[in-house]
C-alpha cells in the first residue's frame, strides 16, 4: 500500500520540520503533518496525496528549493505542495496576508486538482481543530500574541470552506471542516 517513497517523505518531513513547534503549545510541528496525512489516507487518498500531506508546509515554512522538492518527490507531489502553499519561505513576494490569502483562494478555485484539494481540506481540519482547542485552553488571550485576529482567521476558513464545498462536495473531511468553522465562530463570539 505505501512504498519506500512514503518512508522517504516521512523522514524528509521529520528532518525539515524537526526543530519546528506549534506556535501556541510547543508541540512538535510534525504532529500536524502526521495528522494531516492520516486524514488524507482515511479519506481514501493514495500514496501521492499522503506524501503531499506530509510535505504540504515544506515550501511555506522551511527554506526549500522548489527544484529540489520536485527532483526528490516528482511532479505529482510537487504540484500538491505548490497548491497548498500561499507564500514560499524562500521567495516572499512582499504581498500582505490578505493579498496572499486571496491569491491562494483564487488558485484553489481554478487550478488545484482533487488531490491538492483533499490535502488542503485535511490541513484546514487539523489546523482549525488545534485552533479551537487552543481557544478553549487559553481563551481570547490566545489572539494577543497572534499575528492574525480571530475575525481574520474566521474569514479565511469560511472562504476556504466555500471553495471546498463547491469542488469536493459533501466528503466527510468537508463536513468536518464545516462543523469546525461553526464551532470556531461560536467560540469566538462567546469569548467576546
Coordinates of N, CA, C and O in Angstrom, one line a residue:
X1 N 0.8 -1.2 0.0 CA 0.0 0.0 0.0 C 0.9 1.3 0.0 O 0.6 2.2 -0.8
X2 N 1.8 1.4 0.9 CA 2.7 2.5 1.0 C 4.1 2.0 0.7 O 4.6 1.1 1.3
X3 N 4.8 2.7 -0.2 CA 6.1 2.2 -0.7 C 7.2 2.9 0.1 O 7.0 3.8 0.9
X4 N 8.4 2.5 -0.2 CA 9.6 3.2 0.3 C 9.6 4.8 0.0 O 10.1 5.5 0.8
X5 N 8.9 5.2 -1.0 CA 8.8 6.6 -1.3 C 8.1 7.3 -0.2 O 8.4 8.4 0.2
X6 N 7.0 6.7 0.4 CA 6.3 7.3 1.5 C 7.3 7.4 2.7 O 7.3 8.4 3.4
X7 N 8.0 6.3 3.0 CA 9.0 6.4 4.1 C 10.0 7.5 3.9 O 10.4 8.2 4.9
X8 N 10.5 7.7 2.7 CA 11.4 8.8 2.4 C 10.8 10.1 2.7 O 11.4 11.0 3.2
X9 N 9.5 10.3 2.3 CA 8.8 11.6 2.6 C 8.7 11.8 4.1 O 8.8 12.9 4.5
X10 N 8.3 10.7 4.8 CA 8.2 10.8 6.2 C 9.5 11.3 6.9 O 9.5 12.2 7.7
X11 N 10.6 10.7 6.5 CA 11.9 11.1 7.0 C 12.2 12.5 6.6 O 12.8 13.3 7.4
X12 N 12.0 12.8 5.4 CA 12.3 14.2 4.9 C 11.5 15.2 5.7 O 12.0 16.2 6.1
X13 N 10.2 15.0 5.9 CA 9.4 15.9 6.6 C 9.9 16.0 8.1 O 9.9 17.1 8.6
X14 N 10.2 14.9 8.7 CA 10.7 15.0 10.1 C 12.0 15.8 10.1 O 12.2 16.5 11.1
X15 N 12.9 15.6 9.1 CA 14.2 16.4 9.1 C 13.9 17.8 8.9 O 14.5 18.7 9.6
X16 N 13.1 18.2 7.9 CA 12.8 19.6 7.6 C 12.1 20.3 8.7 O 12.3 21.5 8.9
X17 N 11.2 19.7 9.4 CA 10.4 20.3 10.4 C 10.8 19.9 11.8 O 10.1 20.3 12.8
X18 N 11.9 19.2 12.0 CA 12.3 18.6 13.2 C 12.4 19.6 14.4 O 12.1 19.3 15.5
X19 N 12.9 20.8 14.1 CA 13.1 21.8 15.1 C 11.9 22.8 15.3 O 11.9 23.7 16.1
X20 N 10.9 22.6 14.5 CA 9.7 23.5 14.4 C 8.6 23.0 15.4 O 8.4 21.8 15.6
X21 N 8.0 23.9 16.1 CA 6.9 23.6 17.0 C 5.7 24.4 16.7 O 5.7 25.4 16.0
X22 N 4.5 23.8 17.2 CA 3.3 24.5 17.0 C 3.4 25.8 17.9 O 3.8 25.8 19.0
X23 N 2.9 26.9 17.3 CA 3.2 28.2 18.0 C 2.5 28.4 19.3 O 3.0 29.1 20.1
X24 N 1.4 27.8 19.6 CA 0.7 28.0 20.9 C 1.1 27.0 22.0 O 1.0 27.3 23.2
X25 N 1.5 25.9 21.6 CA 1.7 24.8 22.6 C 3.1 24.3 22.7 O 3.4 23.6 23.7
X26 N 3.9 24.5 21.7 CA 5.2 23.9 21.7 C 5.3 22.5 21.3 O 6.3 21.8 21.4
X27 N 4.1 22.0 20.9 CA 4.1 20.6 20.4 C 4.9 20.5 19.1 O 4.9 21.4 18.3
X28 N 5.6 19.4 18.9 CA 6.4 19.2 17.7 C 5.5 19.4 16.5 O 4.4 18.8 16.4
X29 N 6.0 20.2 15.5 CA 5.2 20.5 14.3 C 4.8 19.3 13.5 O 3.8 19.2 12.9
X30 N 5.7 18.3 13.6 CA 5.5 17.1 12.8 C 4.1 16.4 13.1 O 3.6 15.7 12.3
X31 N 3.6 16.7 14.3 CA 2.3 16.1 14.7 C 1.2 16.6 13.7 O 0.3 15.8 13.4
X32 N 1.3 17.9 13.3 CA 0.3 18.4 12.4 C 0.5 17.7 11.0 O -0.5 17.4 10.4
X33 N 1.7 17.5 10.6 CA 1.9 16.8 9.3 C 1.4 15.4 9.3 O 0.7 14.9 8.4
X34 N 1.6 14.7 10.4 CA 1.1 13.3 10.6 C -0.4 13.2 10.6 O -1.0 12.4 10.0
X35 N -1.0 14.2 11.3 CA -2.5 14.2 11.4 C -3.1 14.5 10.1 O -4.1 13.9 9.7
X36 N -2.5 15.5 9.3 CA -3.0 15.8 8.0 C -2.9 14.6 7.1 O -3.9 14.2 6.4
X37 N -1.8 13.9 7.2 CA -1.6 12.7 6.4 C -2.6 11.6 6.7 O -3.2 11.0 5.8
X38 N -2.9 11.4 8.0 CA -3.8 10.4 8.5 C -5.2 10.7 7.9 O -5.9 9.8 7.4
X39 N -5.6 12.0 7.9 CA -6.9 12.3 7.4 C -7.0 12.0 5.9 O -8.0 11.4 5.4
X40 N -5.9 12.4 5.1 CA -5.9 12.1 3.7 C -6.0 10.6 3.4 O -6.8 10.2 2.6
X41 N -5.3 9.8 4.2 CA -5.4 8.3 4.0 C -6.8 7.8 4.4 O -7.3 7.0 3.7
X42 N -7.3 8.3 5.5 CA -8.7 7.9 5.9 C -9.7 8.3 4.9 O -10.8 7.6 4.8
X43 N -9.5 9.4 4.1 CA -10.4 9.8 3.1 C -10.3 9.1 1.8 O -10.9 9.4 0.8
X44 N -9.3 8.1 1.8 CA -9.1 7.3 0.6 C -8.1 7.9 -0.4 O -7.9 7.4 -1.5
X45 N -7.3 8.9 0.1 CA -6.2 9.4 -0.7 C -5.1 8.3 -0.9 O -4.9 7.5 0.0
X46 N -4.5 8.4 -2.0 CA -3.4 7.4 -2.3 C -2.1 7.9 -1.8 O -2.0 8.9 -1.1
X47 N -1.1 7.2 -2.1 CA 0.3 7.5 -1.6 C 0.7 8.8 -2.0 O 1.3 9.6 -1.2
X48 N 0.5 9.3 -3.2 CA 0.9 10.6 -3.7 C 0.3 11.7 -2.8 O 1.0 12.6 -2.4
X49 N -1.0 11.6 -2.6 CA -1.7 12.6 -1.7 C -1.2 12.5 -0.3 O -1.0 13.6 0.3
X50 N -0.9 11.3 0.2 CA -0.4 11.2 1.5 C 1.0 11.8 1.7 O 1.3 12.5 2.6
X51 N 1.9 11.6 0.7 CA 3.2 12.3 0.6 C 3.0 13.8 0.6 O 3.7 14.5 1.3
X52 N 2.1 14.2 -0.3 CA 1.8 15.7 -0.4 C 1.4 16.2 1.0 O 1.8 17.3 1.4
X53 N 0.6 15.4 1.7 CA 0.2 15.9 3.1 C 1.4 16.0 4.0 O 1.5 17.0 4.8
X54 N 2.3 15.1 4.0 CA 3.5 15.1 4.8 C 4.3 16.3 4.5 O 5.0 16.9 5.4
X55 N 4.3 16.7 3.2 CA 5.2 17.8 2.8 C 4.5 19.1 2.5 O 5.2 20.1 2.1
X56 N 3.2 19.2 2.8 CA 2.4 20.3 2.4 C 2.9 21.7 2.9 O 2.7 22.7 2.2
X57 N 3.7 21.7 4.0 CA 4.1 23.0 4.5 C 5.6 23.3 4.3 O 6.2 24.3 4.7
X58 N 6.3 22.4 3.6 CA 7.8 22.5 3.5 C 8.2 23.7 2.7 O 9.2 24.4 3.1
X59 N 7.5 24.1 1.7 CA 7.9 25.3 0.9 C 7.5 26.6 1.7 O 8.2 27.6 1.7
X60 N 6.4 26.5 2.5 CA 5.9 27.7 3.2 C 6.7 27.9 4.5 O 6.9 29.1 4.8
X61 N 7.1 26.9 5.1 CA 7.7 27.0 6.5 C 9.2 26.9 6.5 O 9.9 27.3 7.5
X62 N 9.8 26.2 5.5 CA 11.2 25.9 5.6 C 11.9 26.4 4.3 O 11.3 26.3 3.2
X63 N 13.1 26.9 4.3 CA 13.8 27.2 3.1 C 14.1 26.0 2.3 O 15.0 25.2 2.6
X64 N 13.2 25.8 1.3 CA 13.3 24.6 0.5 C 13.2 25.0 -1.0 O 12.2 25.6 -1.4
X65 N 14.1 24.6 -1.8 CA 14.1 24.9 -3.2 C 13.0 24.1 -3.9 O 12.8 22.9 -3.7
X66 N 12.2 24.8 -4.8 CA 11.2 24.1 -5.5 C 11.8 23.0 -6.4 O 11.2 21.9 -6.5
X67 N 12.9 23.3 -7.0 CA 13.5 22.2 -7.9 C 14.0 21.0 -7.1 O 13.8 19.9 -7.6
X68 N 14.5 21.2 -5.9 CA 15.0 20.1 -5.1 C 13.8 19.3 -4.7 O 13.9 18.0 -4.7
X69 N 12.7 19.9 -4.3 CA 11.5 19.2 -3.9 C 11.0 18.4 -5.1 O 10.6 17.2 -4.9
X70 N 10.9 19.0 -6.2 CA 10.4 18.3 -7.4 C 11.3 17.1 -7.8 O 10.8 16.0 -8.1
X71 N 12.6 17.3 -7.7 CA 13.5 16.2 -8.0 C 13.4 15.1 -7.0 O 13.5 13.9 -7.4
X72 N 13.3 15.4 -5.8 CA 13.2 14.3 -4.7 C 11.9 13.5 -4.8 O 11.9 12.3 -4.6
X73 N 10.8 14.2 -5.1 CA 9.5 13.5 -5.0 C 8.6 13.5 -6.2 O 7.5 13.0 -6.2
X74 N 9.1 14.2 -7.3 CA 8.4 14.1 -8.5 C 7.4 15.3 -8.7 O 7.0 16.0 -7.8
X75 N 6.9 15.4 -10.0 CA 6.0 16.5 -10.3 C 4.6 16.4 -9.6 O 4.0 17.4 -9.3
X76 N 4.2 15.1 -9.4 CA 2.8 15.0 -8.8 C 2.8 15.4 -7.4 O 1.9 16.2 -7.0
X77 N 3.8 15.1 -6.6 CA 3.9 15.6 -5.2 C 4.1 17.1 -5.2 O 3.5 17.8 -4.4
X78 N 5.1 17.5 -6.1 CA 5.4 18.9 -6.1 C 4.1 19.8 -6.3 O 3.9 20.8 -5.7
X79 N 3.3 19.3 -7.2 CA 2.1 20.0 -7.6 C 1.1 20.2 -6.4 O 0.6 21.3 -6.1
X80 N 1.0 19.1 -5.6 CA 0.2 19.2 -4.4 C 0.8 20.2 -3.4 O 0.0 21.1 -2.9
X81 N 2.1 20.1 -3.2 CA 2.7 21.0 -2.2 C 2.6 22.5 -2.7 O 2.2 23.4 -1.9
X82 N 2.8 22.7 -4.0 CA 2.6 24.0 -4.6 C 1.2 24.5 -4.4 O 1.0 25.7 -4.0
X83 N 0.2 23.7 -4.6 CA -1.2 24.1 -4.5 C -1.5 24.4 -3.0 O -2.5 25.2 -2.8
X84 N -0.8 23.8 -2.1 CA -1.1 24.1 -0.6 C -0.4 25.3 -0.1 O -0.7 25.8 1.0
X85 N 0.6 25.8 -0.9 CA 1.4 26.9 -0.4 C 0.9 28.3 -0.8 O 0.7 28.5 -2.0
X86 N 0.7 29.1 0.2 CA 0.3 30.5 -0.2 C 1.4 31.5 -0.2 O 1.3 32.5 -0.8
X87 N 2.6 31.1 0.4 CA 3.8 32.0 0.3 C 5.0 31.2 0.6 O 5.1 30.5 1.6
X88 N 5.9 31.2 -0.4 CA 7.1 30.4 -0.3 C 8.1 31.1 0.7 O 8.4 32.3 0.6
X89 N 8.7 30.3 1.6 CA 9.6 30.8 2.6 C 10.8 31.4 2.0 O 11.4 32.3 2.5
X90 N 11.2 30.9 0.8 CA 12.5 31.4 0.2 C 12.2 32.5 -0.8 O 13.1 33.2 -1.3
X91 N 11.0 32.7 -1.2 CA 10.6 33.7 -2.3 C 9.5 34.5 -1.8 O 8.5 34.7 -2.6
X92 N 9.5 35.1 -0.7 CA 8.5 36.0 -0.2 C 8.2 37.1 -1.2 O 9.1 37.8 -1.6
X93 N 7.0 37.3 -1.5 CA 6.6 38.2 -2.6 C 6.4 39.7 -2.1 O 6.2 40.6 -2.9
X94 N 6.3 39.9 -0.8 CA 6.0 41.2 -0.3 C 4.5 41.5 -0.3 O 4.1 42.6 0.0
X95 N 3.7 40.5 -0.6 CA 2.3 40.7 -0.5 C 1.8 40.7 0.9 O 2.4 40.1 1.8
X96 N 0.7 41.4 1.2 CA 0.2 41.3 2.6 C -0.5 40.0 2.8 O -0.7 39.2 1.8
X97 N -0.8 39.7 4.0 CA -1.5 38.5 4.4 C -2.8 38.4 3.6 O -3.1 37.3 3.0
X98 N -3.6 39.4 3.5 CA -4.8 39.4 2.8 C -4.6 39.1 1.3 O -5.3 38.3 0.7
X99 N -3.6 39.8 0.7 CA -3.3 39.5 -0.7 C -2.9 38.1 -1.0 O -3.3 37.5 -1.9
X100 N -2.0 37.5 -0.1 CA -1.6 36.1 -0.2 C -2.8 35.2 -0.1 O -2.9 34.3 -0.9
X101 N -3.7 35.4 0.9 CA -4.8 34.6 1.0 C -5.8 34.6 -0.1 O -6.3 33.6 -0.6
X102 N -6.0 35.8 -0.6 CA -6.9 36.0 -1.8 C -6.4 35.3 -3.0 O -7.1 34.6 -3.8
X103 N -5.1 35.5 -3.2 CA -4.4 34.8 -4.4 C -4.5 33.3 -4.2 O -4.8 32.6 -5.2
X104 N -4.3 32.8 -3.0 CA -4.3 31.4 -2.8 C -5.8 30.8 -3.0 O -6.0 29.8 -3.6
X105 N -6.7 31.6 -2.5 CA -8.1 31.2 -2.7 C -8.5 31.1 -4.2 O -9.2 30.2 -4.7
X106 N -7.9 32.1 -5.0 CA -8.2 32.1 -6.4 C -7.6 30.9 -7.1 O -8.2 30.2 -8.0
X107 N -6.4 30.5 -6.7 CA -5.7 29.3 -7.2 C -6.5 28.0 -6.8 O -6.7 27.1 -7.6
X108 N -7.0 28.0 -5.6 CA -7.8 26.8 -5.1 C -9.0 26.7 -6.0 O -9.4 25.6 -6.3
X109 N -9.6 27.8 -6.3 CA -10.9 27.8 -7.1 C -10.7 27.3 -8.5 O -11.7 26.6 -9.0
X110 N -9.6 27.6 -9.1 CA -9.5 27.3 -10.5 C -8.4 26.3 -10.9 O -8.5 25.6 -11.9
X111 N -7.3 26.2 -10.2 CA -6.1 25.5 -10.6 C -5.9 24.2 -9.8 O -5.3 23.2 -10.4
X112 N -6.2 24.1 -8.6 CA -5.9 23.0 -7.7 C -6.7 21.7 -8.1 O -7.9 21.8 -8.4
X113 N -6.0 20.6 -8.2 CA -6.6 19.4 -8.5 C -7.2 18.7 -7.3 O -7.1 19.2 -6.2
X114 N -7.9 17.6 -7.6 CA -8.7 16.9 -6.5 C -7.7 16.5 -5.4 O -8.1 16.6 -4.2
X115 N -6.6 15.9 -5.7 CA -5.6 15.5 -4.6 C -5.2 16.7 -3.8 O -5.1 16.6 -2.6
X116 N -4.9 17.8 -4.4 CA -4.5 19.0 -3.7 C -5.6 19.5 -2.8 O -5.3 19.9 -1.7
X117 N -6.8 19.5 -3.3 CA -7.9 20.0 -2.5 C -8.1 19.1 -1.3 O -8.5 19.6 -0.2
X118 N -7.9 17.8 -1.5 CA -8.1 16.9 -0.4 C -7.0 17.2 0.7 O -7.4 17.2 1.9
X119 N -5.8 17.4 0.3 CA -4.7 17.8 1.3 C -5.1 19.1 1.9 O -4.9 19.3 3.2
X120 N -5.5 20.1 1.2 CA -5.9 21.4 1.7 C -7.0 21.2 2.8 O -6.9 21.8 3.9
X121 N -8.0 20.4 2.4 CA -9.1 20.2 3.4 C -8.6 19.5 4.7 O -9.0 20.0 5.8
X122 N -7.8 18.5 4.5 CA -7.2 17.8 5.7 C -6.4 18.8 6.5 O -6.5 18.8 7.8
X123 N -5.6 19.6 5.9 CA -4.7 20.6 6.6 C -5.6 21.6 7.4 O -5.3 21.9 8.5
X124 N -6.6 22.1 6.7 CA -7.5 23.0 7.4 C -8.2 22.4 8.6 O -8.4 23.0 9.6
X125 N -8.7 21.2 8.4 CA -9.3 20.5 9.6 C -8.3 20.4 10.7 O -8.7 20.7 11.9
X126 N -7.1 19.9 10.5 CA -6.1 19.8 11.5 C -5.8 21.2 12.2 O -5.7 21.3 13.4
X127 N -5.6 22.2 11.3 CA -5.2 23.5 11.9 C -6.3 24.1 12.7 O -6.1 24.7 13.7
X128 N -7.5 24.0 12.2 CA -8.7 24.6 12.9 C -9.0 23.8 14.1 O -9.4 24.5 15.1
X129 N -8.9 22.5 14.1 CA -9.1 21.8 15.3 C -8.1 22.2 16.4 O -8.5 22.4 17.6
X130 N -6.9 22.4 16.1 CA -5.9 22.9 17.0 C -6.2 24.3 17.5 O -6.1 24.6 18.7
X131 N -6.6 25.1 16.6 CA -7.0 26.5 17.0 C -8.2 26.5 17.9 O -8.2 27.2 18.9
X132 N -9.2 25.7 17.6 CA -10.4 25.6 18.5 C -10.0 25.1 19.9 O -10.3 25.7 20.9
X133 N -9.1 24.1 19.9 CA -8.7 23.5 21.2 C -7.9 24.6 22.0 O -8.1 24.7 23.2
X134 N -7.0 25.3 21.3 CA -6.2 26.4 21.9 C -7.1 27.5 22.4 O -6.8 28.1 23.5
X135 N -8.1 27.8 21.7 CA -9.0 28.9 22.1 C -9.7 28.5 23.4 O -9.9 29.3 24.4
X136 N -10.1 27.2 23.5 CA -10.8 26.7 24.7 C -9.7 26.6 25.9 O -10.1 26.9 27.0
X137 N -8.5 26.3 25.5 CA -7.5 26.1 26.5 C -7.0 27.5 27.1 O -6.8 27.7 28.3
X138 N -6.7 28.4 26.2 CA -6.1 29.7 26.6 C -7.0 30.9 26.6 O -6.7 31.9 27.1
X139 N -8.2 30.7 26.0 CA -9.2 31.8 26.0 C -8.8 32.9 24.9 O -7.9 32.7 24.2
X140 N -9.5 34.0 24.9 CA -9.2 35.0 23.9 C -7.8 35.6 24.0 O -7.3 36.2 23.0
X141 N -7.1 35.4 25.1 CA -5.7 35.9 25.2 C -4.8 35.2 24.1 O -3.8 35.7 23.8
X142 N -5.3 34.1 23.6 CA -4.6 33.4 22.5 C -4.3 34.4 21.4 O -3.2 34.3 20.8
X143 N -5.2 35.3 21.1 CA -5.0 36.2 20.0 C -4.2 37.4 20.3 O -3.8 38.2 19.4
X144 N -3.8 37.6 21.6 CA -3.0 38.7 22.0 C -1.6 38.5 21.4 O -0.9 39.5 21.1
X145 N -1.2 37.3 21.2 CA 0.2 37.0 20.7 C 0.1 36.4 19.3 O 1.1 35.9 18.8
X146 N -1.0 36.5 18.6 CA -1.2 36.0 17.3 C -1.0 37.2 16.3 O -1.4 38.3 16.5
X147 N -0.4 36.8 15.1 CA -0.3 37.8 14.1 C -1.6 38.1 13.4 O -1.8 39.2 12.8
X148 N -2.6 37.2 13.6 CA -3.9 37.4 12.9 C -5.0 37.4 14.0 O -4.9 36.7 15.0
X149 N -6.0 38.2 13.8 CA -7.2 38.2 14.7 C -8.1 37.0 14.4 O -8.0 36.4 13.4
X150 N -8.9 36.8 15.4 CA -9.9 35.7 15.2 C -10.8 36.0 14.0 O -11.1 35.0 13.3
X151 N -11.2 37.2 13.8 CA -12.0 37.6 12.7 C -11.4 37.3 11.3 O -12.0 36.8 10.4
X152 N -10.1 37.6 11.3 CA -9.3 37.4 10.0 C -9.2 35.9 9.7 O -9.5 35.4 8.6
X153 N -8.9 35.1 10.8 CA -8.8 33.7 10.6 C -10.2 33.1 10.2 O -10.2 32.2 9.3
X154 N -11.2 33.5 10.9 CA -12.6 33.0 10.6 C -12.9 33.3 9.1 O -13.5 32.5 8.4
X155 N -12.6 34.5 8.7 CA -12.9 34.9 7.3 C -12.2 33.9 6.3 O -12.8 33.4 5.4
X156 N -10.9 33.6 6.6 CA -10.2 32.7 5.7 C -10.7 31.3 5.7 O -10.9 30.7 4.6
X157 N -11.0 30.8 6.9 CA -11.6 29.4 7.0 C -12.9 29.4 6.3 O -13.2 28.4 5.6
X158 N -13.7 30.4 6.4 CA -15.1 30.4 5.7 C -14.9 30.4 4.2 O -15.6 29.7 3.5
X159 N -14.0 31.2 3.7 CA -13.7 31.3 2.3 C -13.2 29.9 1.7 O -13.6 29.5 0.6
X160 N -12.2 29.3 2.4 CA -11.7 28.0 2.0 C -12.8 27.0 2.0 O -13.0 26.2 1.1
X161 N -13.7 27.0 3.0 CA -14.8 26.1 3.1 C -15.7 26.2 1.9 O -16.1 25.2 1.3
X162 N -16.0 27.4 1.5 CA -16.9 27.6 0.4 C -16.3 27.0 -0.9 O -17.0 26.3 -1.7
X163 N -15.0 27.2 -1.1 CA -14.4 26.6 -2.3 C -14.4 25.0 -2.2 O -14.8 24.4 -3.2
X164 N -14.1 24.5 -1.0 CA -14.0 23.1 -0.9 C -15.4 22.4 -1.0 O -15.6 21.4 -1.6
X165 N -16.4 23.1 -0.5 CA -17.8 22.6 -0.7 C -18.2 22.5 -2.1 O -18.8 21.6 -2.6
X166 N -17.8 23.6 -2.9 CA -18.1 23.6 -4.3 C -17.3 22.6 -5.1 O -17.8 22.1 -6.1
X167 N -16.1 22.3 -4.7 CA -15.2 21.5 -5.5 C -15.2 20.0 -5.1 O -14.9 19.1 -5.9
X168 N -15.3 19.8 -3.8 CA -15.3 18.4 -3.2 C -16.6 17.9 -2.8 O -16.7 16.7 -2.5
X169 N -17.6 18.8 -2.7 CA -18.9 18.3 -2.3 C -19.0 17.9 -0.8 O -18.3 18.6 0.0
X170 N -19.7 16.9 -0.5 CA -20.0 16.6 0.9 C -19.1 15.4 1.4 O -19.5 14.6 2.2
X171 N -17.9 15.4 1.0 CA -16.9 14.5 1.6 C -16.8 14.6 3.1 O -17.0 15.8 3.6
X172 N -16.6 13.6 3.8 CA -16.5 13.7 5.3 C -15.5 14.8 5.8 O -15.8 15.5 6.7
X173 N -14.4 15.0 5.1 CA -13.5 16.0 5.5 C -14.0 17.4 5.4 O -13.8 18.3 6.2
X174 N -14.9 17.6 4.4 CA -15.5 18.9 4.2 C -16.6 19.1 5.3 O -16.7 20.2 5.8
X175 N -17.3 18.1 5.6 CA -18.4 18.1 6.6 C -17.7 18.4 7.9 O -18.2 19.3 8.7
X176 N -16.6 17.8 8.2 CA -15.8 18.1 9.4 C -15.3 19.5 9.5 O -15.4 20.1 10.6
X177 N -14.8 20.0 8.4 CA -14.4 21.4 8.4 C -15.5 22.3 8.6 O -15.4 23.3 9.4
X178 N -16.7 22.1 8.0 CA -17.9 22.9 8.3 C -18.2 23.0 9.8 O -18.5 24.0 10.3
X179 N -18.2 21.8 10.4 CA -18.5 21.8 11.8 C -17.5 22.6 12.6 O -17.8 23.3 13.6
X180 N -16.2 22.5 12.3 CA -15.2 23.2 13.0 C -15.3 24.7 12.8 O -15.0 25.5 13.7
X181 N -15.6 25.1 11.6 CA -15.8 26.6 11.3 C -16.9 27.1 12.2 O -16.8 28.2 12.8
X182 N -18.0 26.3 12.2 CA -19.1 26.8 13.1 C -18.7 26.8 14.6 O -19.0 27.8 15.3
X183 N -18.0 25.8 15.0 CA -17.6 25.8 16.4 C -16.6 26.9 16.7 O -16.7 27.5 17.8
X184 N -15.7 27.2 15.8 CA -14.8 28.3 16.0 C -15.6 29.6 16.0 O -15.3 30.5 16.9
X185 N -16.5 29.8 15.1 CA -17.3 31.1 15.1 C -18.0 31.2 16.5 O -18.1 32.3 17.1
X186 N -18.6 30.2 16.9 CA -19.4 30.2 18.2 C -18.4 30.5 19.4 O -18.7 31.3 20.2
X187 N -17.3 29.8 19.4 CA -16.3 30.1 20.5 C -15.8 31.5 20.5 O -15.6 32.1 21.5
X188 N -15.5 32.0 19.3 CA -15.0 33.4 19.2 C -16.1 34.4 19.7 O -15.8 35.3 20.5
X189 N -17.4 34.2 19.3 CA -18.5 35.0 19.7 C -18.7 34.9 21.2 O -18.9 35.9 21.9
X190 N -18.5 33.7 21.8 CA -18.8 33.5 23.2 C -17.7 34.2 24.0 O -17.9 34.6 25.2
X191 N -16.5 34.4 23.5 CA -15.4 34.9 24.2 C -15.2 36.4 24.1 O -14.4 37.0 24.7
X192 N -16.1 37.0 23.3 CA -16.0 38.5 23.1 C -16.6 39.2 24.3 O -17.5 38.8 24.9

